[in-house]
Amino acid sequence: MRHFAALEAVSRSGSFGRAARELGYTQSAVSQQIAQLERIVGQRLFHRPGGPRRVEATEAGLLLLRHADAIVAQLDAARADMAALAEGEAGTLRVGIYQSVGARLLPALVRRFRAQWPRVGVRVREESAAPDLLRLLEHGELDLTFAELPLREGPFEWAELLQDPYVLLVSARSELADLETAPSFRDVAKLPLIGRRSTDEPDRFLAGRVPPGAGGAGRIGRESPASPASLPANELNVIFRTDDNGTLAALVAENLGVSIEPRLVVDPRDRDVKMLPFGSRIPPRTLVLAWHRDRYRSQAAQAFVELAREVAAPTT
């Protein structure tokens, strides 16, 4: 396991020195562990360019790393299981969330859970990207996490909570606010669009159904180079990307652009914006609560899932 830990740390940090500091070893100890591992597998695992240049894993190193990561994750999950079993009904339930869940589902869910399980605490971990939450779940750092289907391949099971339809979010002061439903895809493509940094799924879906040349010119500026892979400029007019729900809603409220969002993301009390449904034109996202299928699942965790289903039911 020390060999696998060194393999993962060097690959991630790109440096034997940084990996040694992270693991609490000397640099020579980490170098020896990698050398021993290379002798065991009979393959060179890292390119060592020397100097300040980054150390890169070879093809063999990347292949072994995939196996090592799964083994380490399984051991991490086993340790978490033993801790959960020892705690019984008095412990901590660790739950992964993202913003829309935290704002719309979590408060009522935690309130009801605490009333039924007063000796079990709830510790929440928020991330903007679902893959990060699933990785934490796989390594036993979370007991449950909210996610969207389809999940990436892994040791996961889940319970469906709700179907969350997409809406076009517009300013309450715009002419579009007089509509009852979202306009055609062609008309939406002419509008300045505010998108997400962590995903471009809604605008990709829209772009695939808009004839070339239907898009318009931006008002705020071009997308950040750090944003997801950009759509062709003549397809959609994405003027800005953000993963902050408050920033997105504020930009829309000021009539600087529109946004395609799941309904759960939008605060229904916000009178400065209006939601225009797409109906069946865009498939809804499926929100689930996922757990590690190979881990012990406590009665408290099972109860949390059932309560989540009850809390989510009125929002469907």
XYZ file of N, CA, C and O in Angstrom, residues 44-150:
428
model
N 9.017 0.587 -16.505
C 9.326 1.941 -16.053
C 8.011 2.683 -15.872
O 7.176 2.725 -16.779
N 7.796 3.279 -14.693
C 6.506 3.881 -14.365
C 6.483 5.398 -14.537
O 5.400 5.978 -14.648
N 7.645 6.044 -14.561
C 7.682 7.500 -14.698
C 8.790 7.922 -15.650
O 9.862 7.303 -15.691
N 8.500 8.980 -16.422
C 9.530 9.690 -17.167
C 10.163 10.697 -16.204
O 9.463 11.519 -15.606
N 11.487 10.648 -16.050
C 12.187 11.537 -15.118
C 13.042 12.518 -15.924
O 14.206 12.232 -16.231
N 12.498 13.674 -16.286
C 13.237 14.595 -17.165
C 14.387 15.316 -16.459
O 15.262 15.868 -17.098
N 14.354 15.331 -15.111
C 15.403 16.024 -14.373
C 15.135 17.510 -14.264
O 14.341 18.084 -15.015
N 15.794 18.137 -13.307
C 15.607 19.569 -13.108
C 14.208 19.882 -12.594
O 13.546 19.054 -11.973
N 13.729 21.097 -12.878
C 12.418 21.508 -12.342
C 11.229 21.000 -13.151
O 10.087 21.259 -12.790
N 11.504 20.273 -14.243
C 10.406 19.840 -15.090
C 9.564 18.771 -14.401
O 10.065 17.978 -13.611
N 8.288 18.730 -14.739
C 7.322 17.852 -14.093
C 7.597 16.389 -14.442
O 7.881 16.056 -15.588
N 7.492 15.509 -13.440
C 7.588 14.069 -13.651
C 6.250 13.573 -14.197
O 5.187 13.901 -13.661
N 6.284 12.807 -15.275
C 5.066 12.315 -15.916
C 5.034 10.792 -15.876
O 6.052 10.133 -16.076
N 3.848 10.231 -15.629
C 3.690 8.784 -15.611
C 3.784 8.234 -17.033
O 3.297 8.849 -17.988
N 4.435 7.071 -17.170
C 4.460 6.379 -18.455
C 3.124 5.698 -18.683
O 2.233 5.708 -17.819
N 2.953 5.081 -19.849
C 1.722 4.335 -20.124
C 1.541 3.217 -19.102
O 0.430 2.981 -18.619
N 2.636 2.538 -18.756
C 2.565 1.487 -17.736
C 2.183 2.077 -16.380
O 1.413 1.476 -15.613
N 2.735 3.251 -16.067
C 2.404 3.899 -14.806
C 0.938 4.259 -14.707
O 0.295 4.071 -13.666
N 0.387 4.788 -15.801
C -1.034 5.149 -15.808
C -1.917 3.915 -15.664
O -2.941 3.940 -14.974
N -1.532 2.817 -16.319
C -2.303 1.583 -16.219
C -2.301 1.051 -14.787
O -3.357 0.712 -14.233
N -1.116 1.013 -14.167
C -1.031 0.526 -12.789
C -1.765 1.458 -11.835
O -2.378 1.009 -10.858
N -1.722 2.755 -12.124
C -2.386 3.731 -11.258
C -3.889 3.499 -11.205
O -4.511 3.658 -10.151
N -4.481 3.115 -12.341
C -5.923 2.847 -12.337
C -6.264 1.696 -11.397
O -7.241 1.759 -10.657
N -5.448 0.641 -11.424
C -5.685 -0.479 -10.506
C -5.414 -0.066 -9.065
O -6.162 -0.426 -8.157
N -4.333 0.673 -8.853
C -3.978 1.090 -7.498
C -5.057 1.974 -6.895
O -5.399 1.838 -5.707
N -5.606 2.870 -7.697
C -6.633 3.784 -7.202
C -7.860 3.014 -6.728
O -8.442 3.329 -5.692
N -8.256 1.991 -7.487
C -9.416 1.191 -7.086
C -9.143 0.426 -5.795
O -10.015 0.321 -4.921
N -7.923 -0.094 -5.631
C -7.583 -0.842 -4.422
C -7.548 0.080 -3.207
O -8.091 -0.244 -2.140
N -6.923 1.238 -3.356
C -6.867 2.197 -2.252
C -8.270 2.666 -1.881
O -8.607 2.803 -0.697
N -9.112 2.908 -2.896
C -10.489 3.337 -2.625
C -11.242 2.271 -1.835
O -12.012 2.584 -0.921
N -11.021 0.995 -2.188
C -11.708 -0.084 -1.490
C -11.259 -0.154 -0.029
O -12.068 -0.378 0.871
N -9.962 0.032 0.222
C -9.475 0.022 1.596
C -9.992 1.224 2.389
O -10.347 1.107 3.563
N -10.027 2.388 1.738
C -10.592 3.566 2.399
C -12.047 3.324 2.777
O -12.498 3.693 3.873
N -12.804 2.699 1.862
C -14.203 2.402 2.134
C -14.334 1.405 3.280
O -15.241 1.508 4.112
N -13.422 0.428 3.352
C -13.459 -0.553 4.431
C -13.217 0.111 5.787
O -13.898 -0.191 6.774
N -12.260 1.038 5.831
C -12.009 1.765 7.082
C -13.239 2.570 7.496
O -13.601 2.617 8.683
N -13.880 3.204 6.527
C -15.078 3.977 6.834
C -16.195 3.074 7.338
O -16.962 3.451 8.235
N -16.314 1.885 6.757
C -17.321 0.923 7.207
C -17.114 0.536 8.665
O -18.058 0.467 9.457
N -15.862 0.240 9.026
C -15.573 -0.176 10.398
C -15.909 0.941 11.379
O -16.437 0.691 12.461
N -15.607 2.181 10.994
C -15.933 3.310 11.857
C -17.441 3.463 12.010
O -17.958 3.698 13.104
N -18.179 3.298 10.907
C -19.634 3.422 10.943
C -20.248 2.322 11.795
O -21.191 2.547 12.556
N -19.725 1.108 11.680
C -20.253 -0.020 12.447
C -20.000 0.187 13.928
O -20.848 -0.120 14.771
N -18.823 0.725 14.271
C -18.488 0.950 15.674
C -19.366 2.040 16.291
O -19.705 1.987 17.467
N -19.737 3.027 15.483
C -20.533 4.142 16.002
C -21.989 3.773 16.209
O -22.691 4.373 17.013
N -22.482 2.790 15.463
C -23.887 2.418 15.598
C -24.807 3.542 15.189
O -24.632 4.147 14.150
N -25.749 3.857 16.040
C -26.739 4.883 15.715
C -26.289 6.274 16.140
O -26.998 7.246 15.911
N -25.166 6.364 16.820
C -24.658 7.659 17.257
C -23.373 7.946 16.498
O -22.328 7.462 16.831
N -23.457 8.709 15.472
C -22.274 8.998 14.677
C -22.531 10.173 13.776
O -23.320 11.060 14.089
N -21.879 10.152 12.633
C -22.000 11.235 11.668
C -22.300 10.669 10.300
O -21.639 9.731 9.857
N -23.297 11.236 9.641
C -23.635 10.878 8.268
C -23.060 11.953 7.362
O -23.397 13.129 7.484
N -22.180 11.544 6.443
C -21.485 12.503 5.585
C -22.149 12.514 4.214
O -22.193 11.497 3.531
N -22.642 13.688 3.827
C -23.477 13.810 2.629
C -22.878 14.838 1.674
O -22.527 15.945 2.078
N -22.769 14.466 0.396
C -22.278 15.375 -0.628
C -23.424 16.069 -1.342
O -24.441 15.451 -1.664
N -23.262 17.364 -1.579
C -24.315 18.146 -2.228
C -23.705 19.108 -3.225
O -22.495 19.310 -3.261
N -24.561 19.728 -4.070
C -24.186 20.914 -4.832
C -25.244 21.981 -4.595
O -26.216 21.764 -3.864
N -25.047 23.171 -5.166
C -25.770 24.359 -4.715
C -27.289 24.222 -4.719
O -27.956 24.558 -3.743
N -27.850 23.740 -5.828
C -29.312 23.722 -5.920
C -29.919 22.805 -4.871
O -30.975 23.109 -4.300
N -29.267 21.700 -4.579
C -29.745 20.788 -3.542
C -29.636 21.454 -2.175
O -30.542 21.363 -1.350
N -28.501 22.128 -1.946
C -28.305 22.788 -0.669
C -29.346 23.850 -0.382
O -29.769 24.034 0.761
N -29.784 24.546 -1.403
C -30.752 25.629 -1.211
C -32.197 25.136 -1.142
O -32.992 25.645 -0.359
N -32.532 24.124 -1.948
C -33.932 23.759 -2.110
C -34.361 22.502 -1.351
O -35.520 22.396 -0.943
N -33.478 21.538 -1.172
C -33.869 20.267 -0.547
C -33.260 20.053 0.839
O -33.905 19.503 1.725
N -32.003 20.465 1.003
C -31.268 20.081 2.204
C -31.866 20.618 3.509
O -31.940 19.856 4.488
N -32.285 21.890 3.611
C -32.763 22.385 4.917
C -33.915 21.570 5.487
O -33.859 21.134 6.642
N -34.952 21.319 4.694
C -36.086 20.537 5.187
C -35.685 19.095 5.459
O -36.154 18.471 6.425
N -34.802 18.552 4.626
C -34.365 17.172 4.786
C -33.600 16.986 6.092
O -33.860 16.039 6.853
N -32.650 17.875 6.374
C -31.860 17.755 7.600
C -32.744 17.970 8.827
O -32.589 17.281 9.849
N -33.679 18.906 8.748
C -34.581 19.154 9.884
C -35.374 17.894 10.229
O -35.472 17.492 11.402
N -35.941 17.239 9.220
C -36.730 16.042 9.464
C -35.851 14.882 9.927
O -36.254 14.079 10.773
N -34.648 14.785 9.373
C -33.750 13.695 9.765
C -33.330 13.843 11.229
O -33.307 12.862 11.982
N -32.992 15.060 11.639
C -32.576 15.277 13.025
C -33.694 14.966 14.008
O -33.440 14.495 15.123
N -34.933 15.227 13.615
C -36.064 14.924 14.495
C -36.188 13.419 14.723
O -36.567 12.978 15.824
N -35.863 12.614 13.708
C -35.994 11.161 13.820
C -34.722 10.488 14.332
O -34.786 9.420 14.945
N -33.558 11.087 14.052
C -32.272 10.506 14.438
C -31.458 11.564 15.190
O -30.434 12.053 14.690
N -31.860 11.913 16.405
C -31.216 13.025 17.119
C -29.761 12.771 17.496
O -29.016 13.725 17.733
N -29.320 11.496 17.552
C -27.946 11.197 17.952
C -27.001 11.055 16.758
O -25.823 10.770 16.929
N -27.534 11.248 15.554
C -26.703 11.152 14.349
C -26.525 12.548 13.758
O -27.506 13.211 13.400
N -25.302 12.992 13.668
C -25.022 14.292 13.061
C -24.964 14.189 11.545
O -24.743 13.111 10.985
N -25.160 15.303 10.866
C -25.066 15.371 9.405
C -23.967 16.359 9.052
O -24.033 17.539 9.415
N -22.942 15.861 8.368
C -21.844 16.721 7.902
C -21.924 16.817 6.385
O -21.874 15.800 5.685
N -22.042 18.037 5.889
C -22.285 18.274 4.463
C -21.000 18.715 3.781
O -20.253 19.544 4.310
N -20.750 18.149 2.604
C -19.595 18.543 1.765
C -20.148 19.039 0.431
O -20.822 18.293 -0.285
N -19.890 20.293 0.093
C -20.390 20.856 -1.162
C -19.279 20.935 -2.198
O -18.173 21.385 -1.908
N -19.570 20.475 -3.396
C -18.666 20.593 -4.538
C -19.503 21.042 -5.738
O -20.703 20.783 -5.810
N -18.861 21.700 -6.702
C -19.596 22.156 -7.881
C -19.669 21.093 -8.960
O -20.549 21.137 -9.817
N -18.755 20.120 -8.922
C -18.690 19.097 -9.975
C -19.079 17.738 -9.406
O -18.505 17.291 -8.403
N -20.035 17.070 -10.058
C -20.494 15.760 -9.603
C -19.372 14.724 -9.562
O -19.326 13.905 -8.633
N -18.424 14.689 -10.539
C -17.351 13.693 -10.453
C -16.533 13.789 -9.170
O -16.054 12.777 -8.659
N -16.359 15.010 -8.634
C -15.621 15.170 -7.383
C -16.364 14.512 -6.230
O -15.762 13.861 -5.368
N -17.682 14.663 -6.187
C -18.481 14.054 -5.131
C -18.465 12.530 -5.241
O -18.368 11.828 -4.234
N -18.531 12.010 -6.458
C -18.524 10.561 -6.641
C -17.169 9.971 -6.259
O -17.107 8.855 -5.721
N -16.101 10.688 -6.511
C -14.773 10.208 -6.101
C -14.686 10.137 -4.581
O -14.153 9.180 -4.015
N -15.202 11.151 -3.889
C -15.211 11.141 -2.427
C -16.052 9.981 -1.904
O -15.694 9.337 -0.913
N -17.164 9.713 -2.562
C -18.013 8.595 -2.171
C -17.284 7.268 -2.358
O -17.325 6.383 -1.495
N -16.581 7.124 -3.480
C -15.877 5.877 -3.777
C -14.773 5.606 -2.757
O -14.508 4.455 -2.411
N -14.134 6.662 -2.248
C -13.037 6.508 -1.300
C -13.519 6.478 0.149
O -12.687 6.489 1.068
N -14.818 6.433 0.373
C -15.322 6.333 1.728
C -15.334 7.631 2.494
O -15.570 7.637 3.706
N -15.090 8.768 1.827
C -15.112 10.059 2.505
C -16.524 10.633 2.592
O -16.750 11.616 3.302
N -17.448 10.052 1.857
C -18.866 10.390 1.957
C -19.659 9.099 2.112
O -19.258 8.051 1.601
N -20.782 9.185 2.813
C -21.685 8.040 2.937
C -22.763 8.075 1.860
O -23.220 7.024 1.396
N -23.160 9.274 1.486
C -24.185 9.484 0.460
C -23.813 10.737 -0.317
O -23.163 11.640 0.219
N -24.257 10.806 -1.552
C -24.098 12.057 -2.297
C -25.243 12.235 -3.275
O -25.740 11.259 -3.853
N -25.681 13.457 -3.422
C -26.617 13.797 -4.484
C -25.856 13.788 -5.802
O -24.694 14.183 -5.866
N -26.512 13.339 -6.859
C -25.870 13.243 -8.167
C -26.945 13.247 -9.239
O -28.151 13.250 -8.936
N -26.497 13.264 -10.497
C -27.403 13.213 -11.639
C -27.082 12.007 -12.501
O -25.922 11.632 -12.648
N -28.121 11.392 -13.049
C -27.904 10.290 -13.987
C -27.554 10.843 -15.364
O -28.026 11.920 -15.743
N -26.710 10.124 -16.130
C -26.081 8.856 -15.758
C -24.850 9.089 -14.905
O -24.115 10.050 -15.118
